[in-house]
Amino acid sequence: MNPTQAPASPATEVQLRVRGMHCASCVSSVERALERVPHVGQATVSLVDEMARVSGAGAPLVVDDLVAAVETAGYEAEPMADPRAVLESARARDVEREAETRALFRRFRVGLLLGLPVVVIGHWEMIPGLPELSTPARVAAWRLSLLLTVPILLFVGGAFFTGAWAAFQRRTSNMDTLIALGTGSAFVYSTAVVLAPGLFPAGTGRPFFEAVAVVITLVVLGQALEARAKGTTSKALRALFDLSPETAVRVADGGHEEVPVESVRVGDRLLIRPGSRVPVDGIVVEGRSDVDESMVTGESMPVLKESGDPVVGGTINGAGALTMEAERVGSETLLARIGDTVQKAQGSKLPIQRAVDVVASYFVPAVVAVAAIAFGVWLRLGPEPALNYAVVVAVSVLVIACPCALGLATPISIMIAMGKAAS
């Protein structure tokens, strides 16, 4: 079994790391999937730190059932057993997020490089100083735009289409649905104008490749900036967990042995060498030394510790050696409880945030319906060329209505505030 995973045994409260979410609609899908599992009282999912916190309703929860529910909804889930597992998961998530951020910025640069000439061609008549294009030259420019837009659609924006298809298979919708429908319909229409102009009345067909290029490139830029912002919000919490050492020196049979801090048990005697961190909470049984407790009390001056005095895990021993007896270990230490409190605060949802998630879950299908209605109205009642106007209006409705700002503004604000609190 992976050491970061919880056993498949009943529990009253479970934390899961959920991969694959990228908008408020995804959050709602995961929460609904978890709340359908028997004995689940409440499920709270955070998009920013990619964690789900599930509490039972009077009966134990089975971790495997929760993981299966998330995977059935189309996402990946990994149970977190203890604070150390959460820390290791956060570190792994940081590595993944850095790679994701680099990949997103790379896709943005490709979109920018290929999209600039597409935009220039699309707005040729509006740019001062450029010569007027003849009809053959205009058609050739449109075909060049088509060739440049294909890699933008497939490489830069390919993830939107795979995400939209996955959501369709789950009979749901998300941000990818809006982007894929908007840019896909604009691309299909524009390709028809360029390759099959006879389908349209003479002089009415005009491609919109620049809209496809700009929308995809800007959305990818937004995702890259979002990924970078997510990576900075949990640094304080990780720094808090990093205060706890990974190993402890246990006194046994007259000798010393270095053991993982997770293996320390209540009653164990531990040696705290000069300059090292106290591994767990306990009481001094031998020795005398000054201990820096500023991380707990804020007091800048070290505090003298001798036999009978309490010590807190994560504090720094001074020049003397101490022997302590462990009283609180694992998730019971003060440091772990502080971290758990901060995590719960970060994962909690204010009433307004719950309302936002509910709105976002219905937002995507509502936007698709509005776009379809707008297309029909402009096609029937709009001025000529009516089809051009109808496509532009429908695509505009789809691509500007993404609810990600709603779904991210509140949780990121809470994460930043709780990060400051952890500091």
PDB file of N, CA and C in Angstrom, residues 244-249 258-265 279-280 329-330:
ATOM      1  N   SER A 244       8.090  20.308  11.692  1.00  0.00           N
ATOM      2  CA  SER A 244       8.223  19.030  12.384  1.00  0.00           C
ATOM      3  C   SER A 244       9.311  18.198  11.717  1.00  0.00           C
ATOM      4  N   PRO A 245      10.292  17.706  12.471  1.00  0.00           N
ATOM      5  CA  PRO A 245      11.360  16.901  11.856  1.00  0.00           C
ATOM      6  C   PRO A 245      10.823  15.564  11.360  1.00  0.00           C
ATOM      7  N   GLU A 246      11.515  14.985  10.395  1.00  0.00           N
ATOM      8  CA  GLU A 246      11.078  13.706   9.838  1.00  0.00           C
ATOM      9  C   GLU A 246      11.542  12.521  10.676  1.00  0.00           C
ATOM     10  N   THR A 247      12.572  12.713  11.495  1.00  0.00           N
ATOM     11  CA  THR A 247      13.081  11.614  12.316  1.00  0.00           C
ATOM     12  C   THR A 247      13.222  12.058  13.771  1.00  0.00           C
ATOM     13  N   ALA A 248      13.330  11.070  14.656  1.00  0.00           N
ATOM     14  CA  ALA A 248      13.571  11.317  16.085  1.00  0.00           C
ATOM     15  C   ALA A 248      14.617  10.321  16.572  1.00  0.00           C
ATOM     16  N   VAL A 249      15.308  10.675  17.645  1.00  0.00           N
ATOM     17  CA  VAL A 249      16.318   9.779  18.234  1.00  0.00           C
ATOM     18  C   VAL A 249      15.704   9.152  19.480  1.00  0.00           C
ATOM     19  N   GLU A 258      17.853   6.140  15.520  1.00  0.00           N
ATOM     20  CA  GLU A 258      17.102   7.147  14.771  1.00  0.00           C
ATOM     21  C   GLU A 258      15.937   6.461  14.070  1.00  0.00           C
ATOM     22  N   VAL A 259      14.743   6.970  14.328  1.00  0.00           N
ATOM     23  CA  VAL A 259      13.529   6.349  13.794  1.00  0.00           C
ATOM     24  C   VAL A 259      12.662   7.426  13.130  1.00  0.00           C
ATOM     25  N   PRO A 260      11.793   7.034  12.179  1.00  0.00           N
ATOM     26  CA  PRO A 260      10.847   8.008  11.622  1.00  0.00           C
ATOM     27  C   PRO A 260       9.941   8.555  12.712  1.00  0.00           C
ATOM     28  N   VAL A 261       9.625   9.834  12.642  1.00  0.00           N
ATOM     29  CA  VAL A 261       8.813  10.438  13.685  1.00  0.00           C
ATOM     30  C   VAL A 261       7.436   9.781  13.761  1.00  0.00           C
ATOM     31  N   GLU A 262       6.963   9.184  12.644  1.00  0.00           N
ATOM     32  CA  GLU A 262       5.654   8.531  12.666  1.00  0.00           C
ATOM     33  C   GLU A 262       5.651   7.281  13.557  1.00  0.00           C
ATOM     34  N   SER A 263       6.845   6.705  13.819  1.00  0.00           N
ATOM     35  CA  SER A 263       6.898   5.481  14.630  1.00  0.00           C
ATOM     36  C   SER A 263       7.012   5.769  16.122  1.00  0.00           C
ATOM     37  N   VAL A 264       7.128   7.053  16.496  1.00  0.00           N
ATOM     38  CA  VAL A 264       7.216   7.407  17.918  1.00  0.00           C
ATOM     39  C   VAL A 264       5.864   7.156  18.584  1.00  0.00           C
ATOM     40  N   ARG A 265       5.877   6.545  19.760  1.00  0.00           N
ATOM     41  CA  ARG A 265       4.666   6.238  20.503  1.00  0.00           C
ATOM     42  C   ARG A 265       4.678   6.970  21.850  1.00  0.00           C
ATOM     43  N   PRO A 279      10.800  16.617  18.281  1.00  0.00           N
ATOM     44  CA  PRO A 279      10.001  15.871  17.304  1.00  0.00           C
ATOM     45  C   PRO A 279       8.503  15.815  17.625  1.00  0.00           C
ATOM     46  N   VAL A 280       8.139  15.700  18.904  1.00  0.00           N
ATOM     47  CA  VAL A 280       6.729  15.594  19.300  1.00  0.00           C
ATOM     48  C   VAL A 280       6.520  16.368  20.593  1.00  0.00           C
ATOM     49  N   VAL A 329       1.606  12.446  20.092  1.00  0.00           N
ATOM     50  CA  VAL A 329       2.323  12.125  18.857  1.00  0.00           C
ATOM     51  C   VAL A 329       1.349  12.171  17.676  1.00  0.00           C
ATOM     52  N   GLY A 330       1.931  12.158  16.472  1.00  0.00           N
ATOM     53  CA  GLY A 330       1.101  12.113  15.273  1.00  0.00           C
ATOM     54  C   GLY A 330       0.176  13.305  15.143  1.00  0.00           C
TER      55      GLY A 330
END
